[in-house]
Short mmCIF file of C-alpha atoms in Angstrom, two decimals:
data_model
loop_
_atom_site.label_atom_id
_atom_site.label_comp_id
_atom_site.label_asym_id
_atom_site.label_seq_id
_atom_site.Cartn_x
_atom_site.Cartn_y
_atom_site.Cartn_z
CA GLY A 28 -61.60 60.06 -6.49
CA SER A 29 -61.07 63.43 -7.38
CA LYS A 30 -61.38 66.53 -5.17
CA ASP A 31 -62.25 68.53 -8.67
CA PRO A 32 -63.47 66.94 -11.99
CA ILE A 33 -60.85 67.36 -14.84
CA HIS A 34 -60.72 65.78 -18.33
CA THR A 35 -58.05 63.47 -19.24
CA THR A 36 -57.34 61.42 -22.27
CA ILE A 37 -56.03 57.68 -22.09
CA ILE A 38 -54.28 55.97 -24.49
CA ASN A 39 -52.70 52.37 -24.50
CA PHE A 40 -50.29 52.11 -27.29
CA ASN A 41 -50.92 48.38 -28.52
CA ASN A 42 -50.82 47.41 -24.94
CA GLU A 43 -47.26 48.46 -24.60
CA LYS A 44 -47.26 52.54 -23.49
CA MET A 45 -49.52 54.34 -21.85
CA GLN A 46 -50.15 58.08 -22.65
CA ILE A 47 -52.12 60.57 -20.20
CA THR A 48 -52.42 64.10 -21.11
CA TRP A 49 -54.59 66.90 -19.14
CA ALA A 50 -54.99 70.20 -20.14
CA ALA A 51 -52.46 71.74 -17.89
CA ARG A 52 -52.76 75.97 -18.86
CA LYS A 53 -56.50 76.11 -18.07
CA LEU A 54 -56.71 73.53 -15.17
CA PHE A 55 -53.77 74.64 -13.93
CA PRO A 56 -53.14 77.82 -14.92
CA HIS A 57 -50.35 79.13 -11.79
CA GLU A 58 -48.21 75.66 -11.34
CA ASN A 59 -46.39 73.05 -12.95
CA VAL A 60 -48.06 69.85 -11.93
CA SER A 61 -46.01 66.74 -10.99
CA PHE A 62 -47.29 63.00 -12.26
CA SER A 63 -47.22 59.65 -10.27
CA TYR A 64 -49.24 56.36 -11.45
CA THR A 65 -49.19 52.80 -10.53
CA PHE A 66 -49.99 49.00 -11.94
CA ASP A 67 -50.22 47.43 -8.25
CA GLU A 68 -53.83 47.22 -6.23
CA GLY A 69 -54.54 46.82 -2.98
CA ASN A 70 -53.11 48.72 0.22
CA HIS A 71 -49.62 48.18 -0.98
CA LYS A 72 -49.27 50.29 -4.11
CA ILE A 73 -45.93 51.68 -5.07
CA TRP A 74 -45.98 55.40 -7.01
CA LYS A 75 -43.91 55.73 -9.24
CA PRO A 76 -42.82 59.18 -10.60
CA CYS A 77 -43.50 60.16 -14.20
CA PRO A 78 -40.70 58.83 -16.11
CA THR A 79 -40.91 61.30 -19.23
CA TYR A 80 -43.13 64.41 -19.27
CA LEU A 81 -44.59 65.71 -22.32
CA LEU A 82 -44.45 69.59 -22.32
CA ASP A 83 -46.42 72.51 -23.55
CA GLN A 84 -44.31 75.99 -22.86
CA ASP A 85 -42.48 74.45 -19.99
CA TYR A 86 -45.89 73.54 -18.53
CA ASN A 87 -46.42 69.71 -18.01
CA TYR A 88 -49.27 68.63 -19.78
CA GLY A 89 -48.96 64.40 -19.95
CA CYS A 90 -46.77 61.49 -19.13
CA LEU A 91 -45.66 58.75 -21.21
CA PHE A 92 -44.92 55.49 -19.00
CA GLU A 93 -44.73 51.71 -20.05
CA THR A 94 -47.44 49.43 -19.41
CA GLU A 95 -47.67 46.67 -16.79
CA GLY A 96 -50.79 45.30 -15.91
CA PRO A 97 -54.59 45.74 -16.84
CA THR A 98 -55.24 47.99 -13.78
CA LEU A 99 -53.84 51.38 -13.48
CA ALA A 100 -54.20 54.26 -10.70
CA ILE A 101 -53.13 57.81 -11.01
CA SER A 102 -52.67 60.97 -9.07
CA ILE A 103 -51.62 64.28 -10.29
CA ARG A 104 -49.84 66.64 -7.44
CA ASN A 105 -48.90 70.08 -6.87
CA SER A 106 -45.19 70.78 -8.16
CA ASN A 107 -43.50 69.75 -4.77
CA GLY A 108 -45.97 66.70 -4.23
CA SER A 109 -47.61 67.79 -0.89
CA GLU A 110 -50.90 67.68 -2.12
CA GLU A 111 -53.05 65.90 -4.48
CA LEU A 112 -55.20 67.81 -7.49
CA TYR A 113 -56.68 64.86 -9.34
CA SER A 114 -56.49 60.97 -8.69
CA LYS A 115 -58.02 58.35 -11.06
CA ARG A 116 -58.57 54.26 -11.27
CA LEU A 117 -58.94 52.61 -14.54
CA LYS A 118 -58.77 49.64 -16.79
CA SER A 119 -55.69 49.77 -19.09
CA ASP A 120 -57.46 47.54 -21.23
CA PHE A 121 -60.61 49.91 -22.19
CA TYR A 122 -58.08 52.16 -24.07
CA ILE A 123 -56.05 50.41 -26.26
CA LYS A 124 -55.04 52.43 -29.64
CA PRO A 125 -53.69 48.98 -31.91
CA SER A 126 -50.37 49.81 -34.23
CA PRO A 127 -51.02 50.50 -38.18
CA PRO A 128 -51.33 46.85 -40.08
CA GLU A 129 -48.30 45.25 -40.67
CA ASN A 130 -47.63 43.51 -44.07
CA VAL A 131 -50.26 44.86 -46.18
CA THR A 132 -50.91 42.76 -49.33
CA PHE A 133 -53.49 43.50 -52.39
CA VAL A 134 -54.91 40.81 -54.44
CA TRP A 135 -57.07 41.80 -57.48
CA GLU A 136 -59.20 39.44 -59.67
CA GLU A 137 -61.03 41.35 -62.49
CA ASP A 138 -62.97 43.93 -60.51
CA THR A 139 -62.79 42.51 -57.15
CA VAL A 140 -60.05 43.80 -54.42
CA THR A 141 -58.61 42.13 -51.68
CA VAL A 142 -56.64 43.71 -48.70
CA SER A 143 -55.35 41.46 -46.41
CA CYS A 144 -52.51 41.97 -43.47
CA ASN A 145 -50.92 40.10 -40.27
CA LYS A 146 -52.77 39.02 -37.63
CA PRO A 147 -51.44 40.57 -34.17
CA ASN A 148 -50.50 38.75 -31.27
CA ARG A 149 -53.43 39.06 -29.19
CA ALA A 150 -56.80 41.00 -28.87
CA VAL A 151 -57.47 39.91 -32.74
CA LYS A 152 -61.24 39.13 -32.25
CA CYS A 153 -61.70 43.01 -30.97
CA LEU A 154 -59.94 44.30 -33.93
CA THR A 155 -61.44 45.19 -37.45
CA LEU A 156 -59.94 45.90 -40.81
CA GLU A 157 -61.35 49.22 -42.46
CA LEU A 158 -60.15 49.66 -46.03
CA GLN A 159 -60.79 53.16 -47.65
CA TYR A 160 -60.22 53.73 -51.26
CA LYS A 161 -60.68 57.01 -53.82
CA SER A 162 -59.97 57.31 -57.45
CA LYS A 163 -59.21 60.50 -58.87
CA PHE A 164 -63.00 61.40 -60.04
CA ASP A 165 -63.97 60.86 -56.02
CA LYS A 166 -64.40 63.66 -53.35
CA ASP A 167 -64.71 61.32 -50.74
CA TRP A 168 -63.18 58.30 -49.49
CA GLN A 169 -65.28 54.96 -49.91
CA SER A 170 -65.21 52.87 -46.67
CA ARG A 171 -65.04 48.91 -46.11
CA THR A 172 -65.01 47.38 -42.56
CA ALA A 173 -64.52 43.29 -42.08
CA LYS A 174 -63.24 41.58 -39.40
CA CYS A 175 -59.63 41.26 -38.71
CA CYS A 176 -57.88 40.76 -41.21
CA SER A 177 -59.06 40.63 -44.71
CA VAL A 178 -61.34 43.27 -46.62
CA GLY A 179 -62.58 42.76 -50.01
CA GLU A 180 -64.25 45.04 -52.85
CA GLN A 181 -66.10 44.77 -55.77
CA GLY A 182 -66.52 47.48 -58.72
CA PHE A 183 -63.12 48.89 -59.49
CA ASP A 184 -62.45 49.99 -63.10
CA PRO A 185 -59.02 48.74 -64.19
CA GLY A 186 -59.12 51.84 -66.17
CA LYS A 187 -58.77 53.94 -63.38
CA CYS A 188 -56.34 54.46 -60.37
CA TYR A 189 -57.57 54.42 -57.26
CA SER A 190 -55.74 55.49 -53.93
CA PHE A 191 -55.81 52.71 -50.76
CA ARG A 192 -55.52 53.26 -46.94
CA VAL A 193 -56.03 50.53 -44.30
CA ARG A 194 -56.07 50.72 -40.65
CA LEU A 195 -57.03 48.50 -37.43
CA LYS A 196 -60.11 49.89 -35.40
CA ARG A 197 -60.76 48.37 -31.60
CA LEU A 198 -64.74 47.06 -31.10
CA VAL A 199 -66.79 49.29 -28.78
CA PRO A 200 -67.91 48.41 -26.31
CA TYR A 201 -66.96 44.62 -25.87
CA CYS A 202 -63.33 45.93 -26.08
CA ASN A 203 -62.93 49.82 -26.07
CA VAL A 204 -64.71 52.32 -24.09
CA VAL A 205 -63.63 54.61 -26.21
CA PRO A 206 -63.58 54.07 -30.14
CA TYR A 207 -60.12 53.61 -30.51
CA SER A 208 -58.20 53.04 -34.09
CA SER A 209 -54.81 52.66 -35.42
CA ASP A 210 -52.64 55.68 -37.65
CA TRP A 211 -53.79 54.99 -41.29
CA GLU A 212 -50.86 52.14 -42.90
CA ALA A 213 -49.29 54.52 -45.85
CA GLU A 214 -51.10 55.15 -48.64
CA THR A 215 -50.19 53.17 -51.86
CA PHE A 216 -51.60 53.56 -55.60
CA TRP A 217 -52.80 51.12 -57.88
CA MET A 218 -54.07 50.66 -61.32
CA ASN A 219 -55.45 47.27 -62.71
CA GLY A 220 -53.12 45.61 -60.19
CA THR A 221 -50.32 47.49 -61.11
CA LEU A 222 -48.63 49.58 -57.92
CA LEU A 223 -47.90 53.02 -58.96
CA ASP A 224 -45.49 55.84 -57.35
CA SER A 225 -48.71 58.14 -58.11
CA CYS A 226 -52.13 58.24 -59.37
CA ASP A 227 -50.63 61.31 -61.41
CA ASP A 228 -48.08 58.55 -62.89
CA GLY A 229 -50.78 56.80 -64.35
CA ILE A 230 -52.25 59.52 -65.83
CA LYS A 231 -48.77 60.56 -67.38
CA SER A 232 -48.31 57.01 -68.56
CA GLN A 233 -51.64 56.98 -70.64
CA SER A 234 -50.88 60.19 -71.84
CA ASN A 235 -47.44 59.23 -72.44
CA THR A 236 -48.74 56.34 -74.26
CA VAL A 237 -51.90 58.74 -76.27
CA ILE A 238 -48.78 60.74 -77.40
CA VAL A 239 -47.02 58.10 -79.18
CA LEU A 240 -49.53 56.48 -80.61
CA SER A 241 -50.49 60.03 -82.23
CA CYS A 242 -46.91 60.46 -83.35
CA LEU A 243 -47.13 57.21 -85.20
CA LEU A 244 -49.89 57.93 -87.20
CA ALA A 245 -49.08 61.14 -87.98
CA VAL A 246 -46.22 59.68 -89.25
CA PHE A 247 -47.94 57.01 -91.00
CA LEU A 248 -50.05 59.61 -92.58
CA LEU A 249 -47.40 61.62 -93.69
CA MET A 250 -45.60 58.64 -95.53
CA LEU A 251 -48.52 58.02 -97.07
CA VAL A 252 -49.13 61.62 -98.61
CA LEU A 253 -45.45 61.45 -98.93
CA SER A 254 -46.00 58.43 -101.44
CA ILE A 255 -48.76 59.62 -103.21
CA LEU A 256 -46.95 62.97 -103.98
CA LEU A 257 -44.01 61.06 -105.66
CA CYS A 258 -46.34 58.91 -108.07
CA LYS A 259 -47.80 61.81 -109.08
CA TRP A 260 -44.79 64.14 -109.34
CA GLN A 261 -43.35 60.67 -111.15
CA ARG A 262 -46.67 60.84 -113.74
CA LEU A 263 -46.28 64.40 -114.21
CA GLN A 264 -42.55 64.33 -115.08
CA LYS A 265 -43.19 61.49 -117.71
CA SER A 266 -45.59 63.23 -119.52
CA VAL A 267 -43.61 66.23 -119.39
CA MET A 268 -40.30 65.25 -120.26
CA PRO A 269 -40.74 61.95 -121.45
CA THR A 270 -37.71 59.50 -120.14
CA ILE A 271 -34.94 59.10 -123.28
CA PRO A 272 -34.03 55.48 -123.67
CA ASP A 273 -30.86 54.15 -122.59
CA PRO A 274 -29.28 52.36 -125.71
CA LYS A 275 -27.50 50.13 -123.95
CA TYR A 276 -30.78 48.26 -123.71
CA ILE A 277 -31.40 48.67 -126.93
CA PHE A 278 -29.18 47.26 -128.80
CA ALA A 279 -27.57 44.71 -126.12
CA ASP A 280 -25.54 42.92 -128.55
CA LEU A 281 -23.46 45.62 -129.44
CA PHE A 282 -22.39 46.08 -126.22
CA SER A 283 -22.51 42.65 -124.41
CA ASP A 284 -20.86 40.94 -127.91
CA HIS A 285 -18.88 43.73 -129.61
CA ASN A 286 -18.18 45.87 -127.04
CA GLY A 287 -19.84 49.08 -128.14
CA ASN A 288 -18.12 48.66 -131.16
CA PHE A 289 -20.41 49.77 -133.80
CA GLN A 290 -18.36 49.37 -136.81
CA GLU A 291 -17.81 45.70 -135.79
CA TRP A 292 -21.76 45.53 -134.92
CA ILE A 293 -23.07 47.00 -138.68
CA ASP A 294 -20.91 44.66 -140.86
CA LYS A 295 -22.08 41.73 -138.75
CA THR A 296 -25.54 42.87 -138.36
CA ASP A 297 -25.89 43.98 -142.31
CA PRO A 298 -27.24 41.13 -143.79
CA ALA A 299 -30.24 41.08 -141.67
CA VAL A 300 -30.64 44.30 -141.78
CA VAL A 301 -31.02 43.41 -145.71
CA GLN A 302 -33.48 40.61 -145.59
CA THR A 303 -35.42 43.52 -143.37
CA GLU A 304 -35.35 45.22 -146.24
CA LEU A 305 -35.84 43.07 -148.99
CA GLU A 306 -38.62 41.95 -146.72
CA CYS A 307 -40.22 44.78 -146.54
CA GLU A 308 -40.06 45.59 -150.37
CA GLU A 309 -41.83 42.17 -151.15
CA PRO A 310 -45.64 43.75 -151.45
CA GLU A 311 -44.46 46.28 -153.69
CA TYR A 312 -43.43 43.59 -156.30
CA ILE A 313 -46.18 41.80 -155.86
CA ILE A 314 -48.59 45.45 -156.63
CA GLU A 315 -46.36 45.59 -159.61
CA ALA A 316 -46.85 42.09 -160.77
CA GLU A 317 -50.43 42.61 -160.14
CA SER A 318 -50.47 46.16 -162.28
CA GLN A 319 -48.42 44.16 -165.58
CA GLN A 320 -51.29 41.54 -165.33
CA GLU A 321 -53.68 43.92 -165.80
CA ASP A 322 -51.92 45.94 -168.25
CA ASP A 323 -51.74 42.55 -170.21
CA LYS A 324 -55.56 41.87 -169.84
CA ASN A 325 -56.24 45.71 -171.59
CA SER A 326 -53.82 45.29 -174.17
CA ASP A 327 -55.11 41.30 -175.00
CA LYS A 328 -58.63 43.72 -175.48
CA GLN A 329 -56.67 46.30 -177.37
CA GLY A 330 -56.23 44.32 -180.53
CA PRO A 331 -52.62 43.93 -181.65
CA CYS A 332 -50.29 46.08 -180.75
CA GLU A 333 -48.30 48.95 -183.19
CA ASN A 334 -44.63 50.03 -182.99
CA PRO A 335 -45.11 54.44 -183.04
CA PHE A 336 -41.06 54.14 -182.96
CA PRO A 337 -39.17 52.87 -185.05
CA PHE A 338 -37.28 50.50 -183.72
CA SER A 339 -35.16 49.25 -186.78
CA GLY A 340 -32.63 47.35 -184.56
CA ALA A 341 -35.77 45.09 -183.01
CA ALA A 342 -37.82 45.10 -186.07
CA GLU A 343 -34.94 43.21 -188.09
CA ASN A 344 -34.14 40.80 -185.29
CA ASN A 345 -37.97 39.90 -184.75
CA ASP A 346 -36.92 40.74 -180.67
CA PRO A 347 -40.15 40.57 -179.31
CA LYS A 348 -39.10 42.43 -175.89
CA ALA A 349 -38.88 45.86 -177.57
CA ALA A 350 -42.25 45.05 -179.63
CA GLN A 351 -43.98 44.44 -176.29
CA ILE A 352 -42.28 47.77 -175.10
CA ALA A 353 -43.19 49.44 -177.99
CA CYS A 354 -46.85 48.24 -177.81
CA VAL A 355 -49.46 50.82 -177.76
CA MET A 356 -51.97 51.84 -175.17
CA PRO A 357 -55.05 53.85 -174.88
CA ALA A 358 -54.73 54.44 -171.10
CA SER A 359 -52.94 58.14 -170.74
CA ASN A 360 -50.70 59.07 -168.00
CA THR A 361 -49.90 55.51 -167.27
CA ILE A 362 -47.22 53.91 -165.66
CA ALA A 363 -46.66 50.57 -166.33
CA SER A 364 -44.09 47.85 -165.65
CA PHE A 365 -43.06 46.11 -167.77
CA ALA A 366 -39.94 43.56 -167.61
CA GLY A 367 -37.99 45.61 -165.30
CA PHE A 368 -38.61 48.48 -167.22
CA GLN A 369 -40.89 51.16 -165.96
CA VAL A 370 -43.04 52.83 -169.32
CA LEU A 371 -44.68 56.20 -168.63
CA MET A 372 -47.71 56.28 -171.34
CA ASN A 373 -49.19 59.38 -172.39
CA ASP A 374 -51.22 60.48 -175.13
CA ASP A 375 -48.81 61.38 -177.90
CA MET A 376 -45.25 59.68 -176.19
CA TYR A 377 -43.90 56.83 -174.33
CA VAL A 378 -41.24 57.19 -172.11
CA MET A 379 -39.08 54.07 -170.80
CA LEU A 380 -37.24 54.69 -167.66
#
């Protein structure tokens, strides 16, 4: 009952503290009212003054006190307490506002997230756990509610960062006449099961990874280009400026066996050089021998040789070599070899070399 109906706001904080407020400046603009309360029933009520007033520009607009039972009676009076301006009797259990959930845990299984918290000491059946989440690409919160004290949701993208927050709610009208909910638990940020300080950190970490990979790729490409240019430069250098061979590797025995003493090396390698020259000249002797055989055949066809020069000593001594050298041959401008001598034969003369 009250003389003039006024609007009050009643909150029972987790059944521990009561807070009752009213519009002081609108309802009582000319005086500062007083407040008293009692949890006793019957005719023997003991009224208690407000221990802690809530002020609005020096006006009492509310009172905060301990919760002592399920039945509450309040009274608002004038400043000296002589006149009652408003009174009300109520059930304090119907105005409970729960505390935020405690020890909230997140469990990730692929694309499913399960959030749970500790159960309150009492009135668990009157509570539900509400989960809200959104990613950086969502404008509004997505909500999911389940019985206290666990709630799960599917469809989370492991590549996105999500913001999560949870709170407890009282059931209406079975437990509360006002749909009170707890304050939100501190907002947390998760990405693929990893707790982050903020979703900006997740974006930065991804961008840092992209930057590192880009730098590594750029370095690899640069090394590849430099290797190709180096190979082409070496080819160009060889074609323009051929490499001068190092005699150290061509004449290895000169440096390894003779310590660079050229005279000692040439003395010991001279017979081999001579032998090499002889082997190289061997085909020439074969050619001369073949020429001699052809000349002998031609001389047999020509008939007996005549001695155009008067080699008296050879004739008297009957030297066959002298006669052979002086043999007349019809070939002109021909060089033949006989017994180690070379004879130049012309139409009119013969010269022995």
